[in-house]
Amino acid sequence: MSNILEINNLAVKFKTDDGEVEAVRNVSLNLKRGETLAIVGESGCGKSVLCKSIIKILPQNAYVEDGEVLFKGNDLTKVSQKHMNNIRGKDIAMIFQDPMTALNPTISIGKQILEAILIHNKISKQEAKKRAIELINLVGIDNPKQRFKQYPHHFSGGMRQRIVIAIALACNPSVLIADEPTTALDVTIQAQIIDLIKDLQKKIGISIIFITHDLGVVAEIADRVAVMYAGR
């Protein structure tokens, strides 16, 4: 299988009042087409920073000091933010660990999915709405037409996470980064979300980077595992 994403000798630093801190130290990884790569490690080891540097959403005091992130032959560390806006969400999407902060509580679920579709696709609102309802159904939520009009507070934690996954899948990305997507959920809902991600991968052949510190989750979902410790 060919690689869809290659990370070579990536180093990320944070500027602080006490000097620079190395968060990611010369990390090299590759992700093959259609596989799930788990990145495992304790809190603070650099897992999330590594993945945020792939899609260039690092905090303002962080920067990539060295290395490259190759996606379909392009080094993402060198592309402009404007170019990155076209890739982020469309080709590489991310699921964040807390669905409540990932969703806007003042905007209906349907509008939030619509926005994700319309940013990257030149289609009518009617077509986008049809696609949004299909996505709500795809992630296993009943009565999608009715749910389309509802707000995040009408949904349970597990259902909100399903909506976050629907938004991530809105533009058929080829790479999905899942940043501890089951951490905020109880064990039975965790299992449902893992089954959902595995099922979606079979259906649409997406490549997944799955960040976690839970080896039970890794055993369920991963084809390969990379262990991070102290940024390495």
Coordinates of N, CA, C and O in Angstrom, one line a residue, residues 37-155:
L37 N -3.8 4.3 11.7 CA -2.6 4.4 12.5 C -2.9 5.0 13.9 O -3.5 6.2 13.9
A38 N -2.7 4.3 15.0 CA -2.9 4.9 16.3 C -1.6 5.5 16.8 O -0.5 5.0 16.7
I39 N -1.8 6.7 17.3 CA -0.6 7.4 18.0 C -1.0 7.4 19.5 O -2.0 8.0 19.9
V40 N -0.1 6.7 20.3 CA -0.4 6.4 21.7 C 0.6 7.1 22.5 O 1.8 7.2 22.2
G41 N 0.2 7.6 23.7 CA 1.1 8.2 24.6 C 0.4 8.9 25.7 O -0.8 9.2 25.6
E42 N 1.1 9.2 26.8 CA 0.5 9.9 28.0 C 0.2 11.3 27.6 O 0.7 11.9 26.6
S43 N -0.6 12.0 28.5 CA -1.0 13.4 28.3 C 0.3 14.2 28.3 O 1.1 14.0 29.1
G44 N 0.3 15.2 27.3 CA 1.5 16.1 27.3 C 2.7 15.6 26.5 O 3.7 16.3 26.5
C45 N 2.5 14.4 25.9 CA 3.7 13.9 25.2 C 3.9 14.5 23.8 O 4.9 14.2 23.1
G46 N 2.9 15.2 23.3 CA 3.1 15.8 22.0 C 2.2 15.3 20.9 O 2.3 15.7 19.7
K47 N 1.2 14.4 21.2 CA 0.4 13.7 20.2 C -0.5 14.8 19.5 O -0.5 14.8 18.3
S48 N -1.2 15.6 20.3 CA -2.1 16.6 19.6 C -1.3 17.7 18.9 O -1.8 18.1 17.8
V49 N -0.2 18.1 19.4 CA 0.6 19.1 18.8 C 1.1 18.6 17.4 O 1.1 19.3 16.4
L50 N 1.5 17.3 17.4 CA 1.9 16.7 16.1 C 0.8 16.8 15.1 O 1.0 17.2 13.9
C51 N -0.4 16.4 15.5 CA -1.5 16.4 14.5 C -2.0 17.8 14.2 O -2.4 18.0 13.0
K52 N -1.9 18.7 15.1 CA -2.3 20.1 14.8 C -1.3 20.7 13.8 O -1.6 21.6 13.0
S53 N 0.0 20.3 13.9 CA 1.0 20.8 13.0 C 0.8 20.3 11.6 O 1.1 20.9 10.6
I54 N 0.1 19.1 11.4 CA -0.2 18.6 10.1 C -1.1 19.5 9.3 O -0.9 19.8 8.2
I55 N -2.2 20.0 10.1 CA -3.2 20.8 9.4 C -3.0 22.3 9.7 O -3.9 23.1 9.5
K56 N -1.8 22.7 10.3 CA -1.4 24.1 10.6 C -2.5 24.8 11.4 O -2.9 25.9 11.0
I57 N -2.8 24.2 12.6 CA -3.7 25.0 13.5 C -3.0 25.1 14.9 O -3.6 25.0 15.9
L58 N -1.7 25.3 14.8 CA -0.9 25.4 16.1 C -1.2 26.7 16.7 O -1.6 27.7 16.1
P59 N -1.1 26.8 18.1 CA -1.2 28.1 18.7 C -0.2 29.1 18.2 O 0.8 28.8 17.6
Q60 N -0.5 30.4 18.4 CA 0.4 31.5 17.9 C 1.8 31.4 18.4 O 2.7 31.9 17.7
N61 N 2.0 30.9 19.6 CA 3.4 30.9 20.1 C 4.2 29.6 19.7 O 5.2 29.3 20.2
A62 N 3.6 28.8 18.8 CA 4.2 27.6 18.3 C 4.7 27.7 16.9 O 4.0 28.4 16.1
Y63 N 5.7 27.0 16.5 CA 6.2 27.0 15.1 C 6.9 25.7 14.8 O 7.4 25.1 15.6
V64 N 6.8 25.4 13.5 CA 7.5 24.2 13.0 C 9.0 24.6 12.7 O 9.2 25.4 11.8
E65 N 9.9 24.0 13.5 CA 11.3 24.4 13.3 C 12.0 23.7 12.2 O 12.8 24.2 11.4
D66 N 11.6 22.4 12.0 CA 12.3 21.6 11.0 C 11.4 20.5 10.5 O 10.4 20.2 11.2
G67 N 11.7 19.9 9.4 CA 11.0 18.7 8.9 C 10.0 19.0 7.9 O 9.8 20.2 7.5
E68 N 9.3 18.0 7.4 CA 8.3 18.1 6.3 C 7.1 17.2 6.6 O 7.2 16.2 7.2
V69 N 6.0 17.7 6.1 CA 4.7 16.9 6.1 C 4.2 16.8 4.7 O 3.7 17.7 4.1
L70 N 4.4 15.6 4.1 CA 4.1 15.4 2.7 C 2.7 14.8 2.5 O 2.5 13.7 3.0
F71 N 1.9 15.5 1.8 CA 0.5 15.0 1.5 C 0.3 15.1 0.0 O 0.3 16.2 -0.6
K72 N 0.1 14.0 -0.6 CA -0.1 13.9 -2.1 C 1.1 14.7 -2.8 O 0.8 15.4 -3.7
G73 N 2.3 14.5 -2.3 CA 3.5 15.1 -2.9 C 3.7 16.6 -2.5 O 4.8 17.1 -2.8
N74 N 2.8 17.2 -1.8 CA 3.0 18.6 -1.4 C 3.6 18.6 0.1 O 3.0 17.9 0.9
D75 N 4.5 19.5 0.4 CA 5.0 19.7 1.7 C 4.1 20.7 2.4 O 4.2 21.9 2.1
L76 N 3.2 20.3 3.3 CA 2.2 21.2 3.9 C 2.9 22.3 4.8 O 2.3 23.3 5.0
T77 N 4.1 22.0 5.3 CA 4.8 23.0 6.1 C 5.1 24.3 5.3 O 5.4 25.3 5.8
K78 N 5.2 24.1 3.9 CA 5.6 25.2 3.1 C 4.4 25.9 2.4 O 4.6 27.0 1.8
V79 N 3.2 25.4 2.4 CA 2.1 26.0 1.7 C 1.5 27.2 2.5 O 1.6 27.2 3.7
S80 N 0.9 28.1 1.8 CA 0.3 29.3 2.4 C -0.9 28.9 3.2 O -1.5 27.9 3.0
Q81 N -1.4 29.8 4.1 CA -2.6 29.5 4.9 C -3.8 29.5 4.0 O -4.7 28.7 4.2
K82 N -3.8 30.3 2.9 CA -4.9 30.3 2.0 C -5.0 28.9 1.3 O -6.1 28.4 1.2
H83 N -3.9 28.4 0.9 CA -3.9 27.0 0.2 C -4.3 26.0 1.3 O -5.1 25.1 1.0
M84 N -3.8 26.2 2.5 CA -4.2 25.2 3.6 C -5.7 25.2 3.9 O -6.2 24.2 4.2
N85 N -6.3 26.4 3.8 CA -7.7 26.5 4.0 C -8.5 25.6 3.0 O -9.6 25.1 3.3
N86 N -8.0 25.4 1.8 CA -8.6 24.5 0.8 C -8.4 23.1 1.1 O -9.2 22.2 0.8
I87 N -7.3 22.7 1.8 CA -7.0 21.3 2.1 C -7.7 20.9 3.4 O -8.3 19.9 3.5
R88 N -7.6 21.8 4.4 CA -8.2 21.6 5.7 C -9.7 21.4 5.6 O -10.4 22.3 5.2
G89 N -10.2 20.3 6.1 CA -11.7 20.1 6.0 C -12.1 19.3 4.7 O -13.0 18.5 4.8
K90 N -11.4 19.6 3.6 CA -11.8 19.0 2.3 C -11.0 17.7 2.1 O -11.5 16.6 1.9
D91 N -9.6 17.8 2.3 CA -8.8 16.6 2.0 C -8.3 16.0 3.4 O -8.2 14.8 3.5
I92 N -8.1 16.8 4.4 CA -7.7 16.3 5.7 C -8.7 16.9 6.7 O -8.7 18.2 6.8
A93 N -9.4 16.1 7.4 CA -10.4 16.6 8.4 C -10.0 16.1 9.8 O -9.2 15.2 9.9
M94 N -10.5 16.8 10.8 CA -10.1 16.5 12.2 C -11.3 16.4 13.1 O -12.2 17.3 13.0
I95 N -11.4 15.4 13.9 CA -12.4 15.3 15.0 C -11.7 15.6 16.3 O -10.7 15.0 16.7
F96 N -12.3 16.6 17.0 CA -11.7 17.0 18.3 C -12.3 16.3 19.4 O -13.4 15.7 19.3
Q97 N -11.6 16.3 20.6 CA -12.0 15.4 21.7 C -13.2 15.8 22.4 O -13.9 14.9 23.0
D98 N -13.6 17.1 22.5 CA -14.7 17.5 23.2 C -15.8 18.0 22.3 O -15.7 19.1 21.8
P99 N -16.9 17.2 22.0 CA -17.9 17.7 21.0 C -18.6 18.9 21.4 O -19.1 19.7 20.6
M100 N -18.7 19.2 22.8 CA -19.4 20.4 23.2 C -18.7 21.7 22.8 O -19.3 22.7 22.5
T101 N -17.3 21.7 22.8 CA -16.6 22.9 22.4 C -16.4 22.9 20.9 O -16.1 24.0 20.3
A102 N -16.5 21.8 20.2 CA -16.4 21.7 18.8 C -17.6 22.3 18.0 O -17.5 22.7 16.9
L103 N -18.8 22.2 18.7 CA -20.0 22.7 18.1 C -20.4 24.0 18.7 O -20.2 24.3 19.8
N104 N -21.0 24.8 17.8 CA -21.5 26.2 18.3 C -22.9 26.0 18.9 O -23.9 25.6 18.2
P105 N -23.1 26.3 20.2 CA -24.4 26.0 20.8 C -25.5 26.9 20.3 O -26.7 26.6 20.5
T106 N -25.2 28.0 19.6 CA -26.3 28.9 19.1 C -26.7 28.7 17.7 O -27.6 29.4 17.2
I107 N -26.1 27.7 17.0 CA -26.4 27.4 15.6 C -26.9 26.0 15.5 O -26.4 25.1 16.1
S108 N -28.0 25.8 14.7 CA -28.6 24.4 14.6 C -27.5 23.5 14.0 O -26.6 23.9 13.3
I109 N -27.7 22.2 14.3 CA -26.8 21.1 13.8 C -26.8 21.1 12.3 O -25.7 21.1 11.7
G110 N -28.0 21.3 11.7 CA -28.0 21.2 10.2 C -27.2 22.4 9.6 O -26.4 22.1 8.6
K111 N -27.3 23.6 10.1 CA -26.6 24.7 9.6 C -25.1 24.5 9.7 O -24.3 24.9 8.9
Q112 N -24.6 23.9 10.8 CA -23.2 23.6 11.0 C -22.6 22.6 10.0 O -21.5 22.8 9.6
I113 N -23.4 21.6 9.7 CA -23.0 20.6 8.7 C -23.0 21.3 7.3 O -22.1 21.1 6.5
L114 N -24.1 22.1 7.0 CA -24.2 22.8 5.8 C -23.0 23.7 5.5 O -22.5 23.7 4.4
E115 N -22.6 24.4 6.5 CA -21.4 25.3 6.4 C -20.2 24.6 5.9 O -19.5 25.0 5.0
A116 N -20.0 23.4 6.6 CA -18.8 22.6 6.2 C -18.9 22.1 4.7 O -17.8 22.1 4.1
I117 N -20.1 21.8 4.3 CA -20.2 21.4 2.9 C -20.1 22.5 1.9 O -19.3 22.4 0.9
L118 N -20.7 23.6 2.2 CA -20.7 24.8 1.2 C -19.4 25.5 1.1 O -19.1 26.1 0.1
I119 N -18.6 25.5 2.2 CA -17.2 26.1 2.1 C -16.4 25.5 1.0 O -15.7 26.2 0.2
H120 N -16.5 24.2 0.8 CA -15.6 23.5 -0.1 C -16.2 23.0 -1.4 O -15.6 22.5 -2.3
N121 N -17.6 23.1 -1.5 CA -18.2 22.5 -2.7 C -19.1 23.6 -3.4 O -19.9 24.3 -2.7
K122 N -19.0 23.7 -4.7 CA -19.9 24.6 -5.4 C -21.2 23.9 -5.8 O -21.4 23.5 -6.9
I123 N -22.1 23.8 -4.8 CA -23.4 23.2 -5.0 C -24.4 24.1 -4.4 O -24.2 24.9 -3.6
S124 N -25.7 23.8 -4.8 CA -26.8 24.6 -4.3 C -27.1 24.3 -2.8 O -26.7 23.2 -2.3
K125 N -27.8 25.2 -2.1 CA -28.1 24.9 -0.7 C -29.0 23.7 -0.6 O -28.9 22.9 0.4
Q126 N -29.9 23.5 -1.6 CA -30.8 22.3 -1.6 C -30.0 21.0 -1.6 O -30.3 20.1 -0.9
E127 N -29.0 21.0 -2.5 CA -28.1 19.8 -2.6 C -27.3 19.6 -1.3 O -27.2 18.4 -0.9
A128 N -26.8 20.7 -0.8 CA -26.1 20.6 0.4 C -26.9 20.1 1.6 O -26.5 19.3 2.4
K129 N -28.2 20.5 1.6 CA -29.1 20.1 2.7 C -29.3 18.6 2.6 O -29.3 17.9 3.6
K130 N -29.5 18.1 1.3 CA -29.7 16.7 1.1 C -28.5 15.9 1.6 O -28.7 14.9 2.3
R131 N -27.3 16.4 1.3 CA -26.1 15.7 1.7 C -26.0 15.7 3.2 O -25.6 14.7 3.8
A132 N -26.3 16.9 3.9 CA -26.2 17.0 5.3 C -27.2 15.9 6.0 O -26.8 15.3 7.0
I133 N -28.4 15.8 5.5 CA -29.3 14.8 6.0 C -28.8 13.4 5.8 O -28.9 12.6 6.7
E134 N -28.2 13.1 4.7 CA -27.6 11.8 4.4 C -26.5 11.6 5.5 O -26.3 10.4 6.0
L135 N -25.7 12.6 5.8 CA -24.5 12.4 6.8 C -25.1 12.1 8.2 O -24.5 11.3 8.9
I136 N -26.2 12.8 8.6 CA -26.7 12.6 9.9 C -27.2 11.1 10.0 O -27.0 10.5 11.0
N137 N -27.8 10.7 8.9 CA -28.2 9.3 8.8 C -27.0 8.3 8.8 O -27.0 7.3 9.5
L138 N -26.0 8.7 8.1 CA -24.7 7.8 7.9 C -24.1 7.6 9.3 O -23.6 6.5 9.6
V139 N -24.1 8.6 10.2 CA -23.4 8.4 11.5 C -24.4 7.8 12.5 O -24.1 7.8 13.7
G140 N -25.5 7.3 12.0 CA -26.4 6.5 12.9 C -27.4 7.3 13.8 O -27.7 6.8 14.9
I141 N -27.8 8.4 13.3 CA -28.8 9.2 14.1 C -30.2 9.1 13.4 O -30.3 9.4 12.2
D142 N -31.2 8.7 14.2 CA -32.5 8.5 13.7 C -33.2 9.8 13.4 O -32.8 10.9 13.9
N143 N -34.2 9.8 12.6 CA -35.0 11.0 12.2 C -34.1 12.2 11.7 O -34.2 13.3 12.3
P144 N -33.3 11.9 10.7 CA -32.3 13.0 10.4 C -32.9 14.3 9.9 O -32.4 15.4 10.2
K145 N -34.1 14.3 9.3 CA -34.7 15.5 8.8 C -35.2 16.4 10.0 O -35.0 17.6 10.0
Q146 N -35.7 15.7 11.0 CA -36.1 16.4 12.3 C -34.8 16.9 13.0 O -34.8 18.0 13.5
R147 N -33.8 16.0 13.1 CA -32.6 16.4 13.9 C -31.8 17.5 13.2 O -31.2 18.3 13.9
F148 N -32.0 17.7 11.9 CA -31.3 18.7 11.1 C -31.6 20.1 11.7 O -30.7 21.0 11.8
K149 N -32.8 20.3 12.3 CA -33.3 21.6 12.7 C -32.9 21.8 14.2 O -33.1 22.9 14.7
Q150 N -32.4 20.8 14.9 CA -32.2 20.9 16.3 C -30.8 21.5 16.7 O -30.0 21.6 15.8
Y151 N -30.6 21.8 18.0 CA -29.4 22.5 18.4 C -28.6 21.5 19.3 O -29.1 20.5 19.8
P152 N -27.3 21.8 19.5 CA -26.4 20.8 20.2 C -27.0 20.4 21.6 O -26.9 19.2 22.0
H153 N -27.7 21.3 22.3 CA -28.2 20.9 23.6 C -29.3 19.9 23.6 O -29.7 19.3 24.6
H154 N -29.9 19.7 22.4 CA -30.9 18.6 22.2 C -30.3 17.2 22.1 O -31.0 16.2 22.1
F155 N -29.0 17.2 22.0 CA -28.3 15.9 21.8 C -27.5 15.4 23.0 O -27.0 16.2 23.7

